[in-house]
Short mmCIF file of C-alpha atoms and ligand atoms in Angstrom, two decimals:
data_model
loop_
_atom_site.label_atom_id
_atom_site.label_comp_id
_atom_site.label_asym_id
_atom_site.label_seq_id
_atom_site.Cartn_x
_atom_site.Cartn_y
_atom_site.Cartn_z
CA MET A 1 15.73 76.67 55.64
CA ASN A 2 15.50 77.66 59.27
CA CYS A 3 14.32 81.05 60.37
CA VAL A 4 17.70 82.42 61.40
CA ASP A 5 19.42 81.38 58.15
CA SER A 6 16.61 83.03 56.18
CA LEU A 7 17.62 86.43 57.57
CA ARG A 8 20.80 86.40 55.52
CA PRO A 9 21.03 86.91 51.73
CA ARG A 10 22.57 83.99 49.85
CA SER A 11 26.26 84.30 49.05
CA GLY A 12 27.23 85.38 45.52
CA LEU A 13 24.34 87.84 44.93
CA ARG A 14 25.16 90.20 42.05
CA VAL A 15 24.47 93.71 43.38
CA ILE A 16 24.69 97.23 41.95
CA ILE A 17 24.43 100.36 44.09
CA THR A 18 24.28 103.95 42.92
CA ALA A 19 26.28 106.45 44.97
CA GLY A 20 28.04 103.59 46.70
CA ALA A 21 31.22 105.52 47.46
CA ASN A 22 30.01 107.47 50.51
CA GLY A 23 27.45 107.55 53.28
CA ILE A 24 24.50 105.16 53.37
CA GLY A 25 25.25 103.67 49.93
CA ARG A 26 28.74 102.75 51.01
CA CYS A 27 27.47 101.19 54.25
CA ILE A 28 24.92 99.12 52.29
CA GLY A 29 27.60 98.08 49.79
CA GLU A 30 30.07 97.05 52.46
CA ALA A 31 27.37 95.01 54.21
CA PHE A 32 26.46 93.16 50.99
CA ALA A 33 30.15 92.51 50.28
CA GLU A 34 30.62 91.18 53.81
CA ALA A 35 27.64 88.87 53.22
CA GLY A 36 29.46 87.39 50.21
CA ALA A 37 27.83 89.43 47.43
CA ARG A 38 29.61 90.72 44.34
CA VAL A 39 29.12 94.49 44.33
CA HIS A 40 29.45 97.09 41.57
CA ILE A 41 28.94 100.73 42.45
CA CYS A 42 28.80 104.08 40.69
CA ASP A 43 29.25 107.61 42.00
CA ILE A 44 30.24 111.09 40.81
CA ASP A 45 32.88 111.40 43.56
CA GLY A 46 35.96 109.99 41.83
CA LYS A 47 38.21 110.27 44.86
CA ALA A 48 35.78 108.38 47.12
CA LEU A 49 35.27 105.80 44.35
CA ASP A 50 39.03 105.16 44.31
CA GLY A 51 38.88 104.47 48.03
CA ALA A 52 35.84 102.19 47.89
CA SER A 53 37.91 99.05 47.55
CA TYR A 54 35.13 96.86 48.98
CA ALA A 55 33.46 96.98 45.54
CA GLU A 56 34.59 94.71 42.71
CA GLY A 57 33.47 97.31 40.13
CA ARG A 58 33.56 101.11 40.46
CA SER A 59 32.21 103.45 37.76
CA LEU A 60 32.17 107.19 37.50
CA CYS A 61 28.55 107.82 36.51
CA ASP A 62 26.03 110.59 37.07
CA VAL A 63 22.58 109.00 37.46
CA ARG A 64 21.04 112.06 35.78
CA ASP A 65 22.52 110.87 32.49
CA HIS A 66 20.24 108.23 30.96
CA ASP A 67 22.94 106.76 28.69
CA ALA A 68 25.66 106.80 31.34
CA ALA A 69 23.28 104.99 33.72
CA GLY A 70 22.67 102.42 30.98
CA ALA A 71 26.41 101.92 30.47
CA PHE A 72 26.92 101.42 34.23
CA VAL A 73 24.08 98.87 34.46
CA SER A 74 25.07 96.91 31.36
CA GLY A 75 28.78 96.95 32.25
CA ALA A 76 28.07 95.57 35.72
CA ALA A 77 25.62 92.97 34.39
CA GLU A 78 28.12 91.83 31.79
CA ALA A 79 30.95 91.59 34.33
CA MET A 80 28.87 89.57 36.80
CA GLY A 81 26.77 87.56 34.32
CA GLY A 82 23.53 89.26 35.41
CA LEU A 83 22.04 91.24 38.30
CA ASP A 84 20.11 90.07 41.37
CA VAL A 85 19.84 93.29 43.37
CA VAL A 86 19.67 96.96 42.37
CA VAL A 87 19.96 99.62 45.07
CA ASN A 88 18.85 103.05 43.87
CA ASN A 89 20.57 105.12 46.52
CA ALA A 90 21.87 108.32 44.87
CA GLY A 91 20.14 111.36 46.27
CA ILE A 92 20.84 114.91 47.37
CA ALA A 93 19.31 117.01 50.14
CA GLY A 94 18.34 119.84 47.78
CA PRO A 95 17.79 123.44 48.84
CA THR A 96 16.32 124.57 52.16
CA ALA A 97 14.20 127.67 51.56
CA ALA A 98 10.68 129.00 51.20
CA ILE A 99 9.13 128.00 47.87
CA ASP A 100 9.37 131.53 46.45
CA GLN A 101 13.10 131.52 47.22
CA ILE A 102 13.84 128.23 45.48
CA ASP A 103 15.10 128.83 41.98
CA SER A 104 14.07 126.59 39.16
CA ASP A 105 17.56 125.10 38.61
CA ALA A 106 17.79 123.93 42.24
CA TRP A 107 14.27 122.45 42.03
CA LYS A 108 15.06 120.62 38.79
CA GLN A 109 18.41 119.33 40.03
CA THR A 110 16.80 117.76 43.10
CA ILE A 111 14.11 116.02 41.04
CA ASP A 112 16.66 115.02 38.40
CA ILE A 113 18.98 113.22 40.82
CA ASN A 114 16.48 111.91 43.39
CA LEU A 115 13.69 110.80 41.05
CA ASN A 116 14.80 110.77 37.41
CA GLY A 117 18.04 109.00 38.39
CA GLN A 118 16.02 106.12 39.87
CA TYR A 119 13.95 105.91 36.69
CA HIS A 120 17.11 105.76 34.52
CA ILE A 121 18.56 102.89 36.57
CA ALA A 122 15.20 101.04 36.77
CA HIS A 123 14.72 101.40 33.01
CA HIS A 124 18.05 99.79 32.21
CA ALA A 125 18.15 97.25 35.05
CA MET A 126 14.66 95.77 34.86
CA PRO A 127 15.37 93.29 32.03
CA HIS A 128 18.20 91.87 34.16
CA LEU A 129 16.00 91.67 37.28
CA ARG A 130 13.25 89.92 35.30
CA GLU A 131 15.83 87.38 34.20
CA SER A 132 17.00 86.69 37.79
CA GLN A 133 13.65 87.35 39.51
CA GLY A 134 15.64 89.84 41.54
CA ALA A 135 14.93 92.77 43.84
CA MET A 136 15.15 96.54 43.66
CA ILE A 137 15.51 98.80 46.68
CA ASN A 138 14.87 102.52 46.30
CA LEU A 139 16.11 104.95 48.94
CA ALA A 140 13.31 107.37 49.80
CA SER A 141 13.00 109.13 53.17
CA VAL A 142 10.46 109.78 55.89
CA ALA A 143 10.10 113.02 53.90
CA GLY A 144 8.41 110.70 51.37
CA ARG A 145 5.39 110.27 53.69
CA LEU A 146 5.37 113.52 55.71
CA ALA A 147 5.13 117.25 55.06
CA PHE A 148 8.54 118.95 55.13
CA ALA A 149 8.30 122.74 55.24
CA TYR A 150 11.18 124.60 53.55
CA ARG A 151 12.38 121.33 51.96
CA THR A 152 9.65 120.99 49.30
CA PRO A 153 11.79 119.74 46.38
CA TYR A 154 13.28 117.01 48.55
CA ALA A 155 9.90 115.96 49.96
CA ALA A 156 8.28 116.02 46.50
CA SER A 157 11.10 113.88 45.05
CA LYS A 158 10.86 111.33 47.86
CA TRP A 159 7.04 111.06 47.72
CA ALA A 160 7.56 110.39 44.01
CA VAL A 161 10.13 107.67 44.79
CA VAL A 162 7.49 105.92 46.91
CA GLY A 163 5.03 106.18 44.00
CA LEU A 164 7.64 104.82 41.61
CA THR A 165 8.35 101.94 44.00
CA LYS A 166 4.73 100.91 44.52
CA SER A 167 3.94 101.16 40.81
CA LEU A 168 6.99 99.11 39.80
CA ALA A 169 6.14 96.48 42.42
CA ALA A 170 2.66 96.11 40.90
CA GLU A 171 4.06 96.05 37.37
CA LEU A 172 6.91 93.59 37.98
CA GLY A 173 5.41 91.38 40.68
CA PRO A 174 3.92 88.94 38.14
CA ASP A 175 7.48 88.49 36.76
CA GLY A 176 8.79 87.65 40.22
CA VAL A 177 10.63 90.95 40.71
CA ARG A 178 10.25 92.68 44.09
CA VAL A 179 10.55 96.45 44.57
CA ASN A 180 10.62 98.17 47.96
CA ALA A 181 11.54 101.58 49.32
CA ILE A 182 13.47 102.23 52.51
CA LEU A 183 12.52 105.48 54.25
CA PRO A 184 15.37 106.49 56.55
CA GLY A 185 14.77 109.07 59.24
CA ILE A 186 17.67 111.21 60.39
CA VAL A 187 20.80 109.17 59.74
CA ARG A 188 23.98 110.04 61.60
CA GLY A 189 26.68 111.42 59.26
CA ALA A 190 28.17 114.43 57.49
CA ARG A 191 25.16 114.97 55.24
CA ILE A 192 22.69 115.38 58.09
CA GLU A 193 24.94 117.91 59.83
CA GLY A 194 24.71 120.08 56.68
CA VAL A 195 20.93 119.69 56.54
CA ILE A 196 20.54 120.68 60.20
CA ARG A 197 22.82 123.68 59.67
CA ASP A 198 20.87 124.85 56.57
CA ARG A 199 17.51 124.45 58.25
CA ALA A 200 18.73 126.24 61.39
CA ASP A 201 19.86 129.15 59.18
CA ALA A 202 16.52 129.18 57.33
CA LEU A 203 14.65 129.38 60.64
CA GLY A 204 17.15 131.79 62.25
CA ILE A 205 18.01 129.48 65.16
CA SER A 206 21.21 127.82 66.39
CA TYR A 207 22.48 124.42 65.19
CA GLN A 208 22.05 123.01 68.71
CA GLU A 209 18.45 124.23 68.90
CA MET A 210 17.67 122.73 65.47
CA GLU A 211 19.22 119.40 66.49
CA ARG A 212 17.22 119.42 69.74
CA ARG A 213 13.97 120.09 67.84
CA ASN A 214 14.79 117.26 65.42
CA LEU A 215 15.47 114.74 68.19
CA GLU A 216 12.22 115.73 69.91
CA LYS A 217 10.33 114.56 66.82
CA ILE A 218 11.83 111.08 67.06
CA SER A 219 10.11 108.76 69.55
CA LEU A 220 13.39 106.97 70.25
CA ARG A 221 15.10 110.37 70.73
CA ARG A 222 18.15 109.33 68.70
CA MET A 223 19.36 109.35 65.13
CA VAL A 224 19.51 106.20 63.04
CA ASP A 225 22.92 104.64 62.32
CA PRO A 226 23.74 103.82 58.67
CA ASP A 227 24.17 100.11 59.50
CA GLU A 228 20.45 99.97 60.42
CA ILE A 229 19.62 100.96 56.83
CA ALA A 230 22.09 98.39 55.51
CA ALA A 231 20.59 95.64 57.70
CA THR A 232 17.12 96.42 56.34
CA ALA A 233 18.41 96.29 52.76
CA LEU A 234 20.07 92.92 53.38
CA PHE A 235 16.92 91.46 54.94
CA LEU A 236 14.83 92.64 51.95
CA CYS A 237 17.15 90.58 49.72
CA ALA A 238 17.26 87.52 52.01
CA PRO A 239 14.96 84.51 51.67
CA GLY A 240 13.00 85.73 54.72
CA GLY A 241 12.03 88.86 52.77
CA ARG A 242 10.79 87.03 49.68
CA SER A 243 7.12 88.05 50.09
CA ILE A 244 7.83 91.69 50.85
CA THR A 245 7.20 93.96 47.87
CA GLY A 246 5.62 97.34 47.19
CA GLN A 247 6.37 98.49 50.72
CA ALA A 248 7.68 101.80 52.03
CA ILE A 249 9.62 100.74 55.11
CA SER A 250 10.47 103.46 57.61
CA VAL A 251 13.71 103.05 59.56
CA CYS A 252 13.52 106.17 61.65
CA GLY A 253 12.83 105.60 65.35
CA ASN A 254 9.23 106.68 64.68
CA VAL A 255 9.10 110.16 63.18
CA GLU A 256 5.58 111.56 62.75
CA SER A 257 6.41 115.13 61.77
CA LEU A 258 9.39 117.01 60.30
P1 NAD B 1 25.52 111.42 51.14
O1 NAD B 1 25.41 112.86 50.79
O2 NAD B 1 26.33 111.01 52.32
O3 NAD B 1 26.11 110.64 49.88
C1 NAD B 1 25.51 110.84 48.65
C2 NAD B 1 26.36 110.20 47.57
O4 NAD B 1 25.68 110.43 46.33
C3 NAD B 1 27.75 110.80 47.41
O5 NAD B 1 28.70 109.76 47.27
C4 NAD B 1 27.64 111.61 46.12
O6 NAD B 1 28.87 111.70 45.42
C5 NAD B 1 26.62 110.76 45.36
N1 NAD B 1 25.92 111.48 44.30
C6 NAD B 1 25.38 112.71 44.37
N2 NAD B 1 24.83 113.03 43.20
C7 NAD B 1 25.00 111.97 42.38
C8 NAD B 1 24.64 111.70 41.03
N3 NAD B 1 24.00 112.62 40.30
N4 NAD B 1 24.97 110.50 40.49
C9 NAD B 1 25.63 109.58 41.22
N5 NAD B 1 26.00 109.78 42.52
C10 NAD B 1 25.70 110.97 43.07
O7 NAD B 1 24.03 110.89 51.22
P2 NAD B 1 23.41 109.77 52.20
O8 NAD B 1 23.05 110.41 53.47
O9 NAD B 1 24.28 108.59 52.19
O10 NAD B 1 22.02 109.48 51.44
C11 NAD B 1 21.83 108.33 50.62
C12 NAD B 1 20.36 108.23 50.27
O11 NAD B 1 19.58 108.12 51.47
C13 NAD B 1 19.81 109.44 49.51
O12 NAD B 1 18.88 109.02 48.54
C14 NAD B 1 19.13 110.24 50.61
O13 NAD B 1 18.12 111.09 50.13
C15 NAD B 1 18.58 109.12 51.48
N6 NAD B 1 18.32 109.57 52.86
C16 NAD B 1 19.33 109.99 53.67
C17 NAD B 1 19.03 110.43 54.97
C18 NAD B 1 20.10 110.90 55.93
O14 NAD B 1 19.75 111.27 57.06
N7 NAD B 1 21.37 110.88 55.59
C19 NAD B 1 17.71 110.43 55.41
C20 NAD B 1 16.72 110.01 54.56
C21 NAD B 1 17.04 109.58 53.28
#
């Protein structure tokens, strides 16, 4: 295979994506579908799921629920005759506050969705990935390698996702399964506007000032577009990415502090 062809995943890949109805997950799903993959998604946003017609399968499923995650994985695997790619994308921003102002429910909810949800999906999907010698991609964040003041539950959950990724890569590598994490920086979209607003409020500054401070921390001085995350995910599942595993790949324009 020549180098340029090896950048593209083979047609017919059987892909599942959590939280594929909106945002980054949707962009990744649409990119896989455009590349000829069969895509099944889940989400808790029923209305957005209805509109996500790019996906051949759409399930209402909360990744916090171990059994519901199992039903989503096995339903998709049965419908497609197996799984080649699992994208663990569901994640929330969590609260923005000083640690003594973060209540225990908000802490637990962030860990439950961002970390435990990835465990539930990995637990149920791994037998299928062993069978296909497939690939898993876990969405972490640059907050999974940097300190993030006032966003401790989010940072803790994303550092844990990197640990989960590296450990699974070591565990499953001998079976031919690859596991990588993508660490997006600040990705353009509705979610990031909310995060900037919350952090501006926590620091008592304007939205514009918070956005300016954020951009100053990015060497490229711009936010990442969702299609840059999707392109990275596709490459990780293409023949050219076949030796990449256990990596935490930043797609962020070079962010060295948050
Ligand atoms: P988003 O808020 O735009 O979309 C999140 C999706 O997750 C929604 O469709 C929502 O319904 C779904 N969801 C929420 N809780 C769920 C649950 N319990 N079970 C199933 N689905 C659930 O988020 P996004 O910006 O697209 O982020 C996607 C991933 O990328 C997340 O893991 C996030 O932490 C990570 N990330 C995003 C950014 C960014 O700048 N947007 C930066 C770094 C990392």
